[in-house]
Tab-separated table of C-alpha atoms in Angstrom:
chain	number	residue	atom	x	y	z
A	8	GLY	CA	6.815	13.770	-2.789
A	9	ALA	CA	4.905	14.271	0.415
A	10	VAL	CA	6.154	12.547	3.559
A	11	VAL	CA	4.152	10.417	5.940
A	12	SER	CA	5.875	9.353	9.134
A	13	GLN	CA	4.700	6.386	11.143
A	14	HIS	CA	5.831	5.659	14.684
A	15	PRO	CA	6.939	3.332	16.107
A	16	SER	CA	8.421	1.167	13.363
A	17	ARG	CA	8.487	-1.867	15.620
A	18	VAL	CA	6.724	-2.644	18.872
A	19	ILE	CA	6.515	-5.701	21.054
A	20	CYS	CA	3.829	-5.805	23.697
A	21	LYS	CA	2.357	-8.268	26.132
A	22	SER	CA	-0.979	-9.875	25.500
A	23	GLY	CA	-3.788	-7.839	27.034
A	24	THR	CA	-2.084	-4.475	26.775
A	25	SER	CA	-2.867	-1.654	24.340
A	26	VAL	CA	-0.580	-0.207	21.723
A	27	LYS	CA	-0.834	3.155	19.987
A	28	ILE	CA	0.569	3.763	16.512
A	29	GLU	CA	0.942	7.281	15.180
A	30	CYS	CA	0.739	8.438	11.585
A	31	ARG	CA	1.810	11.974	10.744
A	32	SER	CA	1.803	13.897	7.492
A	33	LEU	CA	4.938	16.014	7.759
A	34	ASP	CA	4.599	18.522	4.959
A	35	PHE	CA	0.959	18.521	3.957
A	36	GLN	CA	-2.485	18.483	5.475
A	37	ALA	CA	-4.049	15.064	5.261
A	38	THR	CA	-7.792	15.335	4.902
A	39	THR	CA	-8.092	11.577	4.812
A	40	MET	CA	-5.916	8.852	6.285
A	41	PHE	CA	-6.132	5.138	5.733
A	42	TRP	CA	-5.020	2.267	7.930
A	43	TYR	CA	-3.982	-1.022	6.386
A	44	ARG	CA	-2.953	-4.354	7.755
A	45	GLN	CA	-0.575	-6.651	5.919
A	46	PHE	CA	-0.179	-10.322	6.703
A	47	PRO	CA	2.938	-12.192	5.568
A	48	LYS	CA	2.947	-12.815	1.828
A	49	GLN	CA	-0.475	-11.206	1.499
A	50	SER	CA	-1.857	-7.952	0.248
A	51	LEU	CA	-2.508	-4.777	2.150
A	52	MET	CA	-6.007	-4.989	3.563
A	53	LEU	CA	-7.774	-1.722	4.265
A	54	MET	CA	-8.961	-1.582	7.856
A	55	ALA	CA	-10.493	1.860	8.073
A	56	THR	CA	-10.680	5.303	6.566
A	57	SER	CA	-10.528	8.358	8.776
A	58	ASN	CA	-11.372	11.938	7.967
A	59	GLU	CA	-10.172	14.760	10.174
A	60	GLY	CA	-12.657	15.597	12.874
A	61	SER	CA	-15.078	12.762	12.195
A	62	LYS	CA	-15.477	9.120	13.112
A	63	ALA	CA	-13.546	6.554	11.154
A	64	THR	CA	-15.274	4.297	8.659
A	65	TYR	CA	-14.331	0.684	9.260
A	66	GLU	CA	-14.227	-2.060	6.667
A	67	GLN	CA	-16.395	-5.098	7.101
A	68	GLY	CA	-14.980	-7.515	9.624
A	69	VAL	CA	-12.787	-4.966	11.407
A	70	GLU	CA	-13.680	-4.540	15.076
A	71	LYS	CA	-14.005	-0.827	15.749
A	72	ASP	CA	-13.802	-1.326	19.514
A	73	LYS	CA	-10.538	-3.188	19.157
A	74	PHE	CA	-8.886	-0.926	16.621
A	75	LEU	CA	-9.551	2.616	17.796
A	76	ILE	CA	-8.771	5.300	15.262
A	77	ASN	CA	-8.509	8.978	16.052
A	78	HIS	CA	-7.898	11.697	13.469
A	79	ALA	CA	-7.852	14.752	15.651
A	80	SER	CA	-5.900	17.030	13.348
A	81	LEU	CA	-5.020	17.393	9.680
A	82	THR	CA	-1.550	16.016	10.322
A	83	LEU	CA	-2.087	13.215	12.814
A	84	SER	CA	-4.052	10.004	12.977
A	85	THR	CA	-3.591	7.310	15.595
A	86	LEU	CA	-4.470	3.632	15.648
A	87	THR	CA	-4.782	2.027	19.066
A	88	VAL	CA	-4.881	-1.742	19.250
A	89	THR	CA	-6.723	-2.418	22.496
A	90	SER	CA	-6.294	-5.555	24.574
A	91	ALA	CA	-3.874	-6.931	22.037
A	92	HIS	CA	-3.616	-10.664	21.421
A	93	PRO	CA	-1.039	-12.684	19.496
A	94	GLU	CA	-3.363	-12.880	16.474
A	95	ASP	CA	-3.147	-9.075	16.236
A	96	SER	CA	0.534	-9.406	15.411
A	97	SER	CA	0.935	-7.952	11.955
A	98	PHE	CA	2.353	-5.143	9.869
A	99	TYR	CA	0.227	-1.996	10.059
A	100	ILE	CA	0.584	0.729	7.445
A	101	CYS	CA	-1.012	4.137	7.204
A	102	SER	CA	-1.441	6.330	4.183
A	103	ALA	CA	-2.695	9.838	3.649
A	104	ILE	CA	-4.193	11.909	0.894
A	105	THR	CA	-4.981	15.573	0.650
A	106	GLY	CA	-8.047	17.116	-0.880
A	107	ARG	CA	-9.040	15.618	-4.195
A	108	VAL	CA	-5.580	14.347	-5.043
A	109	THR	CA	-5.912	10.609	-5.420
A	110	GLU	CA	-2.259	9.743	-4.955
A	111	ALA	CA	-1.774	8.283	-1.514
A	112	PHE	CA	1.460	8.629	0.444
A	113	PHE	CA	2.426	5.824	2.756
A	114	GLY	CA	4.114	5.587	6.115
A	115	GLN	CA	6.941	3.114	6.622
A	116	GLY	CA	4.734	0.738	8.556
A	117	THR	CA	4.715	-0.619	12.101
A	118	ARG	CA	5.469	-4.228	12.896
A	119	LEU	CA	3.470	-5.228	15.939
A	120	THR	CA	4.349	-8.383	17.812
A	121	VAL	CA	2.122	-9.448	20.667
A	122	VAL	CA	3.668	-11.987	23.019
B	28	ALA	CA	-15.899	-9.225	-5.551
B	29	GLN	CA	-13.661	-6.541	-6.964
B	30	SER	CA	-10.053	-7.618	-6.878
B	31	VAL	CA	-6.543	-7.085	-8.120
B	32	SER	CA	-4.468	-10.101	-9.104
B	33	GLN	CA	-0.725	-10.391	-9.292
B	34	HIS	CA	0.098	-13.850	-10.506
B	35	ASN	CA	3.861	-13.685	-10.047
B	36	HIS	CA	4.594	-14.115	-6.352
B	37	HIS	CA	8.364	-14.242	-6.586
B	38	VAL	CA	10.453	-13.371	-9.612
B	39	ILE	CA	14.199	-13.904	-9.762
B	40	LEU	CA	16.199	-12.275	-12.538
B	41	SER	CA	19.796	-11.560	-13.365
B	42	GLU	CA	20.948	-7.990	-13.782
B	43	ALA	CA	20.250	-6.539	-17.235
B	44	ALA	CA	17.378	-8.934	-17.840
B	45	SER	CA	14.037	-7.548	-18.948
B	46	LEU	CA	11.157	-7.485	-16.493
B	47	GLU	CA	7.437	-7.811	-16.842
B	48	LEU	CA	5.167	-8.173	-13.812
B	49	GLY	CA	1.534	-9.005	-14.408
B	50	CYS	CA	-1.440	-7.204	-12.891
B	51	ASN	CA	-5.107	-7.811	-13.632
B	52	TYR	CA	-8.112	-6.122	-12.097
B	53	SER	CA	-11.767	-7.004	-12.093
B	54	TYR	CA	-13.521	-3.617	-12.221
B	55	GLY	CA	-15.694	-2.954	-15.244
B	56	GLY	CA	-15.892	0.822	-15.204
B	57	THR	CA	-13.483	3.701	-14.887
B	58	VAL	CA	-10.513	2.810	-12.763
B	59	ASN	CA	-7.297	4.458	-11.630
B	60	LEU	CA	-4.306	2.129	-11.593
B	61	PHE	CA	-1.074	2.285	-9.642
B	62	TRP	CA	2.169	0.459	-9.140
B	63	TYR	CA	3.917	0.855	-5.806
B	64	VAL	CA	7.352	-0.387	-4.782
B	65	GLN	CA	8.553	-1.255	-1.298
B	66	TYR	CA	12.309	-1.518	-0.926
B	67	PRO	CA	13.584	-3.583	2.012
B	68	GLY	CA	12.942	-1.734	5.254
B	69	GLN	CA	11.287	1.207	3.557
B	70	HIS	CA	7.768	2.469	3.003
B	71	LEU	CA	5.636	2.088	-0.080
B	72	GLN	CA	6.537	4.486	-2.869
B	73	LEU	CA	4.594	5.296	-5.991
B	74	LEU	CA	6.276	4.069	-9.170
B	75	LEU	CA	3.678	5.213	-11.641
B	76	LYS	CA	-0.032	5.748	-12.074
B	77	TYR	CA	-2.657	5.742	-14.785
B	78	PHE	CA	-5.794	7.872	-14.657
B	79	SER	CA	-6.606	8.426	-18.325
B	80	GLY	CA	-5.009	9.279	-21.671
B	81	ASP	CA	-1.996	7.504	-23.122
B	82	PRO	CA	-2.226	3.871	-21.981
B	83	LEU	CA	1.565	3.582	-21.866
B	84	VAL	CA	2.657	5.229	-18.657
B	85	LYS	CA	6.239	6.001	-17.782
B	86	GLY	CA	7.304	6.141	-14.154
B	87	ILE	CA	10.403	6.648	-12.126
B	88	LYS	CA	13.609	4.606	-12.367
B	89	GLY	CA	12.954	3.461	-15.914
B	90	PHE	CA	9.728	1.621	-15.185
B	91	GLU	CA	6.692	1.760	-17.438
B	92	ALA	CA	3.295	0.134	-17.476
B	93	GLU	CA	0.714	-0.428	-20.160
B	94	PHE	CA	-3.014	-0.233	-19.558
B	95	ILE	CA	-4.866	-2.683	-21.801
B	96	LYS	CA	-8.548	-2.169	-21.189
B	97	SER	CA	-9.674	-5.217	-23.163
B	98	LYS	CA	-7.503	-7.450	-21.001
B	99	PHE	CA	-8.144	-5.629	-17.717
B	100	SER	CA	-4.391	-5.539	-17.322
B	101	PHE	CA	-1.776	-3.050	-16.177
B	102	ASN	CA	1.551	-4.869	-16.467
B	103	LEU	CA	4.752	-3.328	-15.200
B	104	ARG	CA	7.864	-3.441	-17.379
B	105	LYS	CA	11.501	-2.472	-17.309
B	106	PRO	CA	13.878	-3.277	-20.188
B	107	SER	CA	16.978	-3.829	-18.058
B	108	VAL	CA	16.813	-4.406	-14.334
B	109	GLN	CA	19.452	-3.518	-11.776
B	110	TRP	CA	20.357	-5.095	-8.462
B	111	SER	CA	18.829	-2.047	-6.750
B	112	ASP	CA	15.428	-2.983	-8.167
B	113	THR	CA	15.196	-5.796	-5.635
B	114	ALA	CA	11.973	-5.020	-3.798
B	115	GLU	CA	8.320	-5.894	-3.371
B	116	TYR	CA	6.018	-4.536	-6.061
B	117	PHE	CA	2.325	-3.906	-5.527
B	118	CYS	CA	-0.304	-3.186	-8.130
B	119	ALA	CA	-3.361	-1.258	-6.928
B	120	ALA	CA	-6.662	-0.232	-8.448
B	121	GLN	CA	-9.070	2.491	-7.485
B	122	PRO	CA	-12.495	2.467	-9.134
B	123	GLY	CA	-13.838	6.004	-9.367
B	124	ASN	CA	-13.166	7.736	-6.053
B	125	GLU	CA	-13.388	4.574	-4.012
B	126	LYS	CA	-10.727	2.957	-1.901
B	127	LEU	CA	-7.499	1.519	-3.194
B	128	THR	CA	-7.427	-2.232	-3.552
B	129	PHE	CA	-4.010	-3.841	-3.607
B	130	GLY	CA	-2.759	-6.992	-5.228
B	131	THR	CA	-0.862	-9.529	-3.144
B	132	GLY	CA	2.475	-8.208	-4.301
B	133	THR	CA	5.396	-9.628	-6.264
B	134	ARG	CA	8.772	-10.068	-4.695
B	135	LEU	CA	11.512	-9.273	-7.182
B	136	THR	CA	15.011	-10.527	-6.531
B	137	ILE	CA	17.795	-9.385	-8.824
B	138	ILE	CA	20.953	-11.467	-8.874
B	139	PRO	CA	24.124	-9.450	-9.508
């Protein structure tokens, strides 16, 4: 199947700093990418949907100024957690689809710890 | 609200036992259904999916799932589990062309 690479896999940052997470589709062009957040023992919660070249669509309750999403090319989307706080510590996962294919391919996730 | 429920949070089985993980969804119309698996330290992988047609869907690694419309269910089954099946399993539903909604996941632990 198609490969989605997410980097970094783990990151620890100080409170107040910003962290950028990259999501790349390695062998296909991702027209749409999704960013999820997973809390311990809970489900994956969709944060936002991004289409290449346009602004991301955020889910209700997700602060767009805090979680900046850029989808500048068909193979790369980035999530920047700005002014991170300990409550932003979580597991962030991206996924990508291409065209009308509804199967989504997932990155390996990024564990963010804000200290 | 639309939701996906996985009632088994943690299942522990011995090798060779049969497995059934429950999944119920709350959408009334057409829905695509998925089961994903996440092995320790790895990313989510698709096990199987149902869009239409035969309600009994066969996936990779000997897994299958049955779509029962009247029960709004899409339970995952495997007749004989292996130690390597230890993982987290997520059911997901996608009504029409809308976003995927995931269940809370079921942790499966297989005892050798």
